Backbone as CSV, one residue per row, in Angstrom:
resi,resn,N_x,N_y,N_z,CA_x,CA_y,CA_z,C_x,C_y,C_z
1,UNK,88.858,76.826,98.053,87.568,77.066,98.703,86.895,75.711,98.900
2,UNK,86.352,75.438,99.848,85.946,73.993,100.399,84.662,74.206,101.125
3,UNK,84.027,72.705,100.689,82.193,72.757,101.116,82.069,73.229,102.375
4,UNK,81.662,74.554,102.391,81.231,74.761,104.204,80.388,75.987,104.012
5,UNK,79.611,76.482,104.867,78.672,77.352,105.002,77.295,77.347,104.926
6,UNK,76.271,78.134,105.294,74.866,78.218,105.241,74.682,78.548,103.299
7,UNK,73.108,78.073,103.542,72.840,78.370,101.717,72.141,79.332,101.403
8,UNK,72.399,79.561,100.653,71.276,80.967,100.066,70.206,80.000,98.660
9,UNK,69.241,80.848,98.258,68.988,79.772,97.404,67.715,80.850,96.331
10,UNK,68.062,81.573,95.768,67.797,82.414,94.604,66.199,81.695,93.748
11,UNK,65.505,82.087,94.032,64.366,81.596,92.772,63.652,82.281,91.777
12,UNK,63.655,82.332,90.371,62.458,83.046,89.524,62.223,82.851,88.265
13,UNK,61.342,82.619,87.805,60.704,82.192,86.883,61.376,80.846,85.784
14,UNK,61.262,79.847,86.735,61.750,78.639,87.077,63.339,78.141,87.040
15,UNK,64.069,79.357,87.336,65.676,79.302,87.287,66.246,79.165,88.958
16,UNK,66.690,78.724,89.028,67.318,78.791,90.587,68.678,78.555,90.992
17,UNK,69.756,79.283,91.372,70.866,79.843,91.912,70.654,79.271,93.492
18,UNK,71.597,78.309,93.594,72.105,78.259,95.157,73.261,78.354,95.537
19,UNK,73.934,78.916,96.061,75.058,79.294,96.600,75.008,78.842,98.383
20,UNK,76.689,78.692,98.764,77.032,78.425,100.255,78.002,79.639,100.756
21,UNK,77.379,80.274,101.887,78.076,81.839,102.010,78.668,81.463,103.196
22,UNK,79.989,81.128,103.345,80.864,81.008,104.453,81.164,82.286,105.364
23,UNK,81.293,82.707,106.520,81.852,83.115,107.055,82.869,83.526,106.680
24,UNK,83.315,85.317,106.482,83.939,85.605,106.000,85.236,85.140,104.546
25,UNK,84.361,84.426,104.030,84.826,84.118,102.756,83.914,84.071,101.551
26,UNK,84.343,84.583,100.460,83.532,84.513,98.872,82.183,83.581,99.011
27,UNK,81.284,83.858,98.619,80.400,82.666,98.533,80.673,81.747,96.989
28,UNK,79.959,80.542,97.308,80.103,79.411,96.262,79.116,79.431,95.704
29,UNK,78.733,79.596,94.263,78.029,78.889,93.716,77.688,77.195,93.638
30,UNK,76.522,76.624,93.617,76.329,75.227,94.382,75.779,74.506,93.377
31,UNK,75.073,75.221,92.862,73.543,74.892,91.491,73.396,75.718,90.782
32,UNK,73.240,75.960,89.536,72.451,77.057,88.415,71.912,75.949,87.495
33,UNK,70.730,76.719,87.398,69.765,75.769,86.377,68.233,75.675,86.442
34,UNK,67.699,74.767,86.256,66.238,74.531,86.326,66.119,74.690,87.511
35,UNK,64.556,75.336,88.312,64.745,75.084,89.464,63.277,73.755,89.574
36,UNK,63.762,72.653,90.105,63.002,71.541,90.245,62.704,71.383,91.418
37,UNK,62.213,72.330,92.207,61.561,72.525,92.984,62.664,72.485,94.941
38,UNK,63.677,73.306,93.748,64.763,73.213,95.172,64.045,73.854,96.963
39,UNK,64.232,72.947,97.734,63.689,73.807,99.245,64.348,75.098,99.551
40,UNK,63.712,74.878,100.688,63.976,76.324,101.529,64.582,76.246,102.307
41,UNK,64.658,75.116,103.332,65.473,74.559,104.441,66.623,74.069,104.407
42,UNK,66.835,74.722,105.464,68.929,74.612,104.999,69.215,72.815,105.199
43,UNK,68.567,72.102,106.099,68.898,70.069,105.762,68.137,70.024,104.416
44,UNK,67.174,70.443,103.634,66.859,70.106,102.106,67.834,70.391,101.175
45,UNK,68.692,71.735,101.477,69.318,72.020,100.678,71.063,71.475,100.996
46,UNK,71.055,70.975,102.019,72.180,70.503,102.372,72.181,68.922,101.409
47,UNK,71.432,68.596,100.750,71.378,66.904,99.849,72.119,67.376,98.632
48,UNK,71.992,69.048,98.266,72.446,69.098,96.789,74.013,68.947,97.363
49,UNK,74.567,69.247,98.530,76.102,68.698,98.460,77.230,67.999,97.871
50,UNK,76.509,66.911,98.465,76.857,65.482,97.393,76.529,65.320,96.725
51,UNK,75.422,65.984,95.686,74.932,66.125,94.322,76.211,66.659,93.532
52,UNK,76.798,67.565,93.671,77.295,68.481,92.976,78.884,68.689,93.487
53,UNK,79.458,68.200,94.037,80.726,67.428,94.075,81.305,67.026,93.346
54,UNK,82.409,67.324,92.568,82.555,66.267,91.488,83.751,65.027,92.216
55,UNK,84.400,65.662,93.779,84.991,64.785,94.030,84.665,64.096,95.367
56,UNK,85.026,63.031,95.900,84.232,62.614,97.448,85.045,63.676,98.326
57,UNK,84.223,63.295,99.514,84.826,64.352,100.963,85.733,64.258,101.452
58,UNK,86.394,64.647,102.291,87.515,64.533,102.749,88.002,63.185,103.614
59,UNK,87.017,62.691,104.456,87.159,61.291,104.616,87.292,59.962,103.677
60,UNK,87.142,60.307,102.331,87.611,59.338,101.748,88.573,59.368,100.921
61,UNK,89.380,60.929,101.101,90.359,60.786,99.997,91.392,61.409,100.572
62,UNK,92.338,61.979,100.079,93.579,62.717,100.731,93.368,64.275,100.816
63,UNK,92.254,64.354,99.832,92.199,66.160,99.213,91.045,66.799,100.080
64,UNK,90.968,67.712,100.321,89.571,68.150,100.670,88.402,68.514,98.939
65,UNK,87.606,67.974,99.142,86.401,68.497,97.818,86.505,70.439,97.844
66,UNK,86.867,70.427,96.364,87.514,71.793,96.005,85.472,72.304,95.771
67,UNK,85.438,73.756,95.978,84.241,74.060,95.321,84.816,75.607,95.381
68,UNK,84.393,76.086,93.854,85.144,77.552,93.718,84.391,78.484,93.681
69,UNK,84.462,79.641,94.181,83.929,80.873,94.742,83.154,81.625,93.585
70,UNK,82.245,82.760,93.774,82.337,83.694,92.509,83.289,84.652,91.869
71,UNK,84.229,84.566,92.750,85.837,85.006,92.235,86.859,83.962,92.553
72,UNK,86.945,82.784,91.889,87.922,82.093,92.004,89.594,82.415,92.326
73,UNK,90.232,82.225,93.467,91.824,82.626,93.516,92.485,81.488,93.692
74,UNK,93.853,81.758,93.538,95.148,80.717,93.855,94.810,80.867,95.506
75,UNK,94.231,81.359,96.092,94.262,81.596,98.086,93.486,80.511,98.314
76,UNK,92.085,80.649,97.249,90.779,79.516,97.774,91.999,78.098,97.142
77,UNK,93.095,77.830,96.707,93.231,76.476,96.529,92.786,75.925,95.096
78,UNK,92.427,77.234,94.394,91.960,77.338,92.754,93.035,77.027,91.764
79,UNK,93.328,76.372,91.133,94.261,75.988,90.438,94.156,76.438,88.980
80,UNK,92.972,76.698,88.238,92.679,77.753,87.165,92.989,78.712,87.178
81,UNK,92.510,79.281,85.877,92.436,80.876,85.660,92.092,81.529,87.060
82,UNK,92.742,82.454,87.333,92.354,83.829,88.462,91.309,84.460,87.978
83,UNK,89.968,84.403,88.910,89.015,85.761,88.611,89.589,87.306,88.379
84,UNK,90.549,87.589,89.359,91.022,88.711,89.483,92.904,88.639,89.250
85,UNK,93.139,89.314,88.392,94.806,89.663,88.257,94.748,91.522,88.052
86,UNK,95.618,91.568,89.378,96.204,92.950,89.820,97.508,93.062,90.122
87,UNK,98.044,94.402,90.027,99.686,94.885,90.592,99.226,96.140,90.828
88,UNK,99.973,96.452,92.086,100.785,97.831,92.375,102.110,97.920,92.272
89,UNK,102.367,98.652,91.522,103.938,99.166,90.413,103.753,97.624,90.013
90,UNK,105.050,97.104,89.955,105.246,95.723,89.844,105.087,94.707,90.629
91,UNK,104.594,94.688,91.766,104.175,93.681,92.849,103.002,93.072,92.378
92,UNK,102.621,91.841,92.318,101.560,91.289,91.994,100.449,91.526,93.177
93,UNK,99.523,91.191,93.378,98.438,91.534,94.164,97.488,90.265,94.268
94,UNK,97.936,89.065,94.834,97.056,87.977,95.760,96.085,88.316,96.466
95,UNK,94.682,88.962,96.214,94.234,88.697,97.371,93.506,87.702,98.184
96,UNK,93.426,87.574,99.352,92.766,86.744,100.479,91.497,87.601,101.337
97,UNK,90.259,87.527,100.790,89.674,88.331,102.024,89.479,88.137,102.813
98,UNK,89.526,89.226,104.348,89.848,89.450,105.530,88.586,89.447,106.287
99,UNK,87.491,90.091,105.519,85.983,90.203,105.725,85.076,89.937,105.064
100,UNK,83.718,89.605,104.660,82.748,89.178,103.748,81.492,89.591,103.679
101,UNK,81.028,90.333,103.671,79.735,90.410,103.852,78.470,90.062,103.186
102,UNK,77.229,89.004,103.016,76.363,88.997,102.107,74.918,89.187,102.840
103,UNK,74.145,89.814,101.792,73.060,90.136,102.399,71.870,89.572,100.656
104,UNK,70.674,89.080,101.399,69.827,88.621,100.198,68.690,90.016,100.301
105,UNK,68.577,90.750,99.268,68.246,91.815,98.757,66.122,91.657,98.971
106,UNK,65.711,92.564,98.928,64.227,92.273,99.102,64.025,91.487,97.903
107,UNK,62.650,90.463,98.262,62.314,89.982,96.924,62.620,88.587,96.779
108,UNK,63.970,88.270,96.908,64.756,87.286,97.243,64.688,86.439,96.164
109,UNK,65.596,87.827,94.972,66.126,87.794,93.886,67.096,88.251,93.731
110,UNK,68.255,88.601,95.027,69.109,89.228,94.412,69.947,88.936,95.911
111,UNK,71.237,88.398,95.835,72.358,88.528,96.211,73.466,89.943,96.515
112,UNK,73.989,90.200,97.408,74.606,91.322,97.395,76.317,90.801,98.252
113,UNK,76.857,91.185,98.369,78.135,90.646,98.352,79.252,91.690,98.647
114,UNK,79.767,92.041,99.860,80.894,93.207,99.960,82.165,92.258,100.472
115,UNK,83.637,92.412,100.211,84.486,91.901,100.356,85.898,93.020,100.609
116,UNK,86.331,92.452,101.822,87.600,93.289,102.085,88.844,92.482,102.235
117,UNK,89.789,93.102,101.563,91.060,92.585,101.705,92.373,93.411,102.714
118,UNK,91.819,93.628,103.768,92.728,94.282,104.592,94.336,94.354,104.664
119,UNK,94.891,93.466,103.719,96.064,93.453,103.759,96.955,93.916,102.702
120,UNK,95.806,93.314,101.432,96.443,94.274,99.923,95.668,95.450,99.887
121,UNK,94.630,96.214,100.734,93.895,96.835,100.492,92.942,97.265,99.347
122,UNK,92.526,96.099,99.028,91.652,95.758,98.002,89.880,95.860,98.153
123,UNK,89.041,96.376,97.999,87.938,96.145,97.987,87.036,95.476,96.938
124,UNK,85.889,94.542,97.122,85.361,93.693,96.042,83.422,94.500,96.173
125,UNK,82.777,94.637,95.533,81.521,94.505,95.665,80.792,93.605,94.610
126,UNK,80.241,92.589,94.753,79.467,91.823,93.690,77.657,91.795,93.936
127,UNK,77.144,92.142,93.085,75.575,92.170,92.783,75.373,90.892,91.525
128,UNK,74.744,89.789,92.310,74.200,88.493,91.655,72.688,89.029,91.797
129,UNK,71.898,88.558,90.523,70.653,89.103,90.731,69.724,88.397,89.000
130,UNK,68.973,87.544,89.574,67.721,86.860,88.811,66.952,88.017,88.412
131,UNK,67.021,88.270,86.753,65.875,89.226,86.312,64.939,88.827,85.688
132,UNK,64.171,88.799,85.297,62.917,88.207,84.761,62.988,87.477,83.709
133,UNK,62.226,86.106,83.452,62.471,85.216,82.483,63.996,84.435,83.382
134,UNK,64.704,84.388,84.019,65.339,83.441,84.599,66.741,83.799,84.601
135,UNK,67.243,85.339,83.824,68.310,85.684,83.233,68.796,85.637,84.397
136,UNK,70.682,85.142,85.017,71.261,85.413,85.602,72.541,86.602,85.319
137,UNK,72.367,87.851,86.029,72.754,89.063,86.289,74.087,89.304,87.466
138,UNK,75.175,89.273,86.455,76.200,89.619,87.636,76.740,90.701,87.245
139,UNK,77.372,91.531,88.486,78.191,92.645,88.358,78.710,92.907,89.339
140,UNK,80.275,93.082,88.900,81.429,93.170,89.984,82.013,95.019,89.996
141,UNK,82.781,95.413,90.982,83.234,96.081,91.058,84.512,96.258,92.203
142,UNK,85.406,96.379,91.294,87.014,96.087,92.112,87.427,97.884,92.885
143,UNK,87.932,97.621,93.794,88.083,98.849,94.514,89.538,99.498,95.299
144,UNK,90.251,100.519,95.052,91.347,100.546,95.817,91.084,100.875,97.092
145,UNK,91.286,100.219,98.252,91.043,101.209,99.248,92.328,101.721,100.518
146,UNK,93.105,101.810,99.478,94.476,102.319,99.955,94.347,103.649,100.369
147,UNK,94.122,104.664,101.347,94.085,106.023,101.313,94.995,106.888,101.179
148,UNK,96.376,105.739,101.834,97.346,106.279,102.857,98.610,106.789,101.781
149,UNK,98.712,106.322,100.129,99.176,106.061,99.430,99.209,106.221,98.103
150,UNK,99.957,106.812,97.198,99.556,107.348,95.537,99.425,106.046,94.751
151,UNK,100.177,105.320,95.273,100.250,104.523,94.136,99.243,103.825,93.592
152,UNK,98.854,103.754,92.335,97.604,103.020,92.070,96.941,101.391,91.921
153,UNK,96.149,100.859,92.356,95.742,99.558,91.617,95.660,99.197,90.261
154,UNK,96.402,98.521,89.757,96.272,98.089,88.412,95.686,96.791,88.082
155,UNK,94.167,96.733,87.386,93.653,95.450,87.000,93.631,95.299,85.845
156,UNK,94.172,93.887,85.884,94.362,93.753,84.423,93.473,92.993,84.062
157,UNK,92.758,92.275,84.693,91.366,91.581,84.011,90.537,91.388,85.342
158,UNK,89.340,91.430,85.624,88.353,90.414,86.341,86.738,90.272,86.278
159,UNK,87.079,88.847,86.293,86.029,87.846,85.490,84.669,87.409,86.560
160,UNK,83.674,87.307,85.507,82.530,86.586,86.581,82.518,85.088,85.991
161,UNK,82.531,84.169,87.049,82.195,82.456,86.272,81.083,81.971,87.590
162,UNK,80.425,81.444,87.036,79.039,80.434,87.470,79.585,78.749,86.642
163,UNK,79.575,77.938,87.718,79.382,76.326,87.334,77.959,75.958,86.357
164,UNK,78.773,75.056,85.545,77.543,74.449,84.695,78.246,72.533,85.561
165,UNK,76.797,72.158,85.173,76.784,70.510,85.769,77.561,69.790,84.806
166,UNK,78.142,68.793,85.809,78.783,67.835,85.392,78.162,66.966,84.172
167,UNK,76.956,66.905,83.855,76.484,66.630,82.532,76.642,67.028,80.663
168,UNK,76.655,68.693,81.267,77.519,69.657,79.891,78.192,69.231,79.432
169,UNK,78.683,68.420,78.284,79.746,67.928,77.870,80.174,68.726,76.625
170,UNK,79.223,69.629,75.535,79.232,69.824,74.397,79.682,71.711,75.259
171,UNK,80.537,72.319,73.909,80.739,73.609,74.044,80.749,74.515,72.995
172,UNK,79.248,75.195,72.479,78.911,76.612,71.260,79.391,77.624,71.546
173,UNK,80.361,77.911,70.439,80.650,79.208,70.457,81.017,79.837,69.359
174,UNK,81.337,81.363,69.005,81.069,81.691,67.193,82.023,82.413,67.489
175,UNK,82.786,82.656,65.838,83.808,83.260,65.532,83.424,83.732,64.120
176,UNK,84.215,84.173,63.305,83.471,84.786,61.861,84.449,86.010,61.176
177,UNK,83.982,86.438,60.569,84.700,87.704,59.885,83.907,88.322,58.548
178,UNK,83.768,90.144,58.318,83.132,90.565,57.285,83.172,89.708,56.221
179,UNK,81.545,89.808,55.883,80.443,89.616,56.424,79.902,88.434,57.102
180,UNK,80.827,87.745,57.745,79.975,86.323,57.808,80.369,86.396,59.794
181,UNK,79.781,87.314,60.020,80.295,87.129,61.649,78.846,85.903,62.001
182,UNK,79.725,85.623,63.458,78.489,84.708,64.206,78.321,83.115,63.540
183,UNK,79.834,83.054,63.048,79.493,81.731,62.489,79.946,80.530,63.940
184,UNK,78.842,79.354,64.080,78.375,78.660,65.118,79.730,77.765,65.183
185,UNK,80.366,77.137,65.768,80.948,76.688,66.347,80.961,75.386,67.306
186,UNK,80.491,74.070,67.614,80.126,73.533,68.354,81.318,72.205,67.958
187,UNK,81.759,71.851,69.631,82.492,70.355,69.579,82.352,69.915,71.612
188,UNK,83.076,69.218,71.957,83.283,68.330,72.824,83.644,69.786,74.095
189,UNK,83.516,69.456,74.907,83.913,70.263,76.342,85.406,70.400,76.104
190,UNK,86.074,71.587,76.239,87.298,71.164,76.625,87.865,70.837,77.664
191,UNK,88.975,70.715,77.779,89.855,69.919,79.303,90.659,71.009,79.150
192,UNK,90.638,71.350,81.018,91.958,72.256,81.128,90.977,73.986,81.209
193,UNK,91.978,74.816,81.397,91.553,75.984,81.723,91.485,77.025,79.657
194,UNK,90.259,77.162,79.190,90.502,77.937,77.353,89.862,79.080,77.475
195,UNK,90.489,80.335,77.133,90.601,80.942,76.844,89.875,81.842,75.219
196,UNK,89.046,82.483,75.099,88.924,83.185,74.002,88.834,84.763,74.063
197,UNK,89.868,85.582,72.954,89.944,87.047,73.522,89.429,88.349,72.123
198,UNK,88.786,89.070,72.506,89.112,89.624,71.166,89.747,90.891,72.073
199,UNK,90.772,91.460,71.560,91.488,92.916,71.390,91.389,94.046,70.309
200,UNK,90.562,93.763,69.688,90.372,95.384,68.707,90.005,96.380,69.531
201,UNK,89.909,96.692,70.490,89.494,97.513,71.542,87.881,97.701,71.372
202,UNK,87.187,96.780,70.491,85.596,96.796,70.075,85.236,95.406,70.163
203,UNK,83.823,94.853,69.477,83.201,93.499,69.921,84.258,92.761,68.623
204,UNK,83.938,93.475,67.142,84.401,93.066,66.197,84.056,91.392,65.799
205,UNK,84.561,91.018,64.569,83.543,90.051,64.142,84.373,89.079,64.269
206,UNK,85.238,88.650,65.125,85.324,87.428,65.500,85.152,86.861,67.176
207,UNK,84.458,87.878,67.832,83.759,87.820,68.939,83.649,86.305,69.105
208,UNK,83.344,85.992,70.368,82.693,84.655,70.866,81.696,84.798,70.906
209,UNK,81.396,85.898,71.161,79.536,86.499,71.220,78.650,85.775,73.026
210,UNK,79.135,84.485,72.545,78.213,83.750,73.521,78.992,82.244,73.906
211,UNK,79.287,81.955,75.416,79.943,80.326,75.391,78.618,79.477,75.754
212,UNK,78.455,78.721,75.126,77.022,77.621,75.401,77.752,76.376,76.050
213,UNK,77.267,76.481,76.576,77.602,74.447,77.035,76.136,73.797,77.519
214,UNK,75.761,72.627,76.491,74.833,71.487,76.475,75.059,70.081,77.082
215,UNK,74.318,69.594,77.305,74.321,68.589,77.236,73.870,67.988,76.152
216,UNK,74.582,67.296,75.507,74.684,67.326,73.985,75.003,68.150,73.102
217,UNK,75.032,68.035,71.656,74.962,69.072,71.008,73.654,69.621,71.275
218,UNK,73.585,71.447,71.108,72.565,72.024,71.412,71.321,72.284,70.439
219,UNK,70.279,71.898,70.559,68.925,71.802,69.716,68.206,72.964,69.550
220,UNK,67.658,74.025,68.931,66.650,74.703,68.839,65.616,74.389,69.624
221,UNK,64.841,73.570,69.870,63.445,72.912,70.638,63.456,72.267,71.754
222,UNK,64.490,72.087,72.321,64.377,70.724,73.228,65.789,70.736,74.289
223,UNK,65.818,70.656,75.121,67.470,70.176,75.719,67.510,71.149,76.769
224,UNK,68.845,71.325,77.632,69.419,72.394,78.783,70.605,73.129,78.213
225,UNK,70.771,74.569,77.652,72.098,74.738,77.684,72.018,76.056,78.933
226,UNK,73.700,76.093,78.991,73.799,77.329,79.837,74.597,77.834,79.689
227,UNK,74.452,79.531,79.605,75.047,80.447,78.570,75.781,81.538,79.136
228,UNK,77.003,81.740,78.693,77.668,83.324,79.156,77.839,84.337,77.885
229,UNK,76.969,85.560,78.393,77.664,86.481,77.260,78.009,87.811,78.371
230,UNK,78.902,88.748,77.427,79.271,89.679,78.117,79.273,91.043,77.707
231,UNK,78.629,91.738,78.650,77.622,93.113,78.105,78.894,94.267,78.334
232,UNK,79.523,93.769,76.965,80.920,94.925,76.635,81.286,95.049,75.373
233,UNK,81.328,96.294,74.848,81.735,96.266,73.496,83.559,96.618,73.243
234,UNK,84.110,96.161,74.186,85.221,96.680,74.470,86.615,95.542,74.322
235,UNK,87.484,94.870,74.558,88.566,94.088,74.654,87.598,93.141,76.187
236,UNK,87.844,92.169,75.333,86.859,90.593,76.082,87.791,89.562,76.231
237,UNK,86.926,88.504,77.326,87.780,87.560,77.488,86.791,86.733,78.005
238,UNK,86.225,85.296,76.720,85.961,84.460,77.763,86.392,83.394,78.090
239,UNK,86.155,82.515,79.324,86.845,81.304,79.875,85.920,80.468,80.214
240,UNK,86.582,79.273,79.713,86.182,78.131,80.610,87.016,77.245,81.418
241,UNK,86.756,76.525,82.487,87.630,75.951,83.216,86.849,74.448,83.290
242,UNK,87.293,73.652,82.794,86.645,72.075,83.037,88.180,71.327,83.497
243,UNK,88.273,71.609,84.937,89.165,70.887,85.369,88.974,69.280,86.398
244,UNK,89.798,69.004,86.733,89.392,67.390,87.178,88.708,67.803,88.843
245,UNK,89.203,68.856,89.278,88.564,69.162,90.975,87.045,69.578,91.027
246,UNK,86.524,69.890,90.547,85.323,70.457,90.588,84.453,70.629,88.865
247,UNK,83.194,71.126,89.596,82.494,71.211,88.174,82.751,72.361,87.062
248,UNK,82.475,71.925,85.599,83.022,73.438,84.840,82.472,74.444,84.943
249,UNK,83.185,75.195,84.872,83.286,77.341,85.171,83.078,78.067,83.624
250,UNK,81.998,78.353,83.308,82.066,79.561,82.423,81.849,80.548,82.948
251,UNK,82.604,81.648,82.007,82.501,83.009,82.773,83.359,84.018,81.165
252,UNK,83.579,85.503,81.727,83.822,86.042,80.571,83.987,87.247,81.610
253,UNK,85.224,88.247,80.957,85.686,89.413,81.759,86.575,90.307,80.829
């Protein structure tokens, strides 16, 4: 997935979400974070570009500047973890969508997002949505839209990830066991695409609970972190991706 498209640009109660919604393709997350007084105008918001790049443009290098979707794939040129892994029977299931649709919801707090894959017959719907106090709110929903056919879609995981800035270097997260769950966790960013899972088919007490990434280690009083947790009491998975193309991806599915 590569820098192109108009911006959307999310504001509330001083948090702000900008995203670039291409023409029939996934939109990008661009920015999450403070909002420091991001514009409205698509040349104001066209400066965070080259802000938030982690690599130069295509005129100065061989690669095109990678920037990854809210469902990251091997199609967008994603070299991480897959947002989405599916099969029918044993065929794996790539998809590429065919169509895109986004629409900014009244209020202009909320993102809406329909996606078709006309070829694996896959359907996507995603609801991004700022709730009060600054919380960022995602929710996906994967869809068969095969009619013609018994066989079923099988997903075996899919994930929501939002970019944290190239500044985050530090990464909180807890692990534990009766009675001592929620014990804190904190070291260096990792490199590379990590993984944390629990499978008891419950949250159970060695949960991640929550992935933090600071800039710095993270303070009680003072500092930026930015946080994924995931509203499931069920078999979890969260990820991070701090790879060399772009900025790091937390997310959890």
């Amino acid at each position: 997935m590569f820098d192109n498209g108009n911006h959307v640009a999310l504001r509330r109660d001083g948090v702000a979400v900008v995203l670039k919604a291409p023409e029939n393709e996934m939109p990008q997350v661009e920015y999450w974070g403070r909002n420091f007084g991001v514009p409205s105008a698509e040349d104001g918001l066209a400066a965070l570009d080259a802000m938030t790049l982690k690599v130069t443009p295509l005129a100065e290098k061989p690669d095109a500047a990678l920037r990854p979707s809210l469902l990251p794939q091997g199609a967008e040129a994603f070299a991480g973890r897959p947002g989405l892994e599916a099969y029918r029977g044993t065929t794996p299931v790539f998809v590429r969508w065919t169509a895109v649709e986004t629409q900014v919801a009244e209020g202009g707090h909320e993102l809406l997002v329909h996606a078709k894959d006309a070829v694996n017959l896959v359907g996507l719907d995603v609801r991004l949505r700022l709730a009060e106090g600054g919380l960022v709110l995602m929710d996906e929903r994967i869809a068969n839209i095969d009619m013609e056919h018994d066989e079923p879609l099988t997903v075996n995981w899919l994930d929501s990830v939002l970019p944290v800035p190239r500044r985050a270097d530090h990464l909180t997260q807890f692990t534990g066991r009766w009675p001592l769950e929620k014990q804190l966790q904190t070291g260096p960013l990792p490199r590379g695409s990590v993984t944390r899972d629990c499978r008891h088919g419950k949250t159970s007490h060695e949960s991640p609970w929550l992935f933090i990434a600071s800039d710095g280690e993270p303070l009680f009083d003072s500092g930026e972190v930015w946080a994924c947790h995931l509203a499931w009491s069920g078999n979890q998975t969260y990820r991070l991706d701090n790879l060399p193309q772009h900025e790091p991806l937390l997310g959890a599915g």
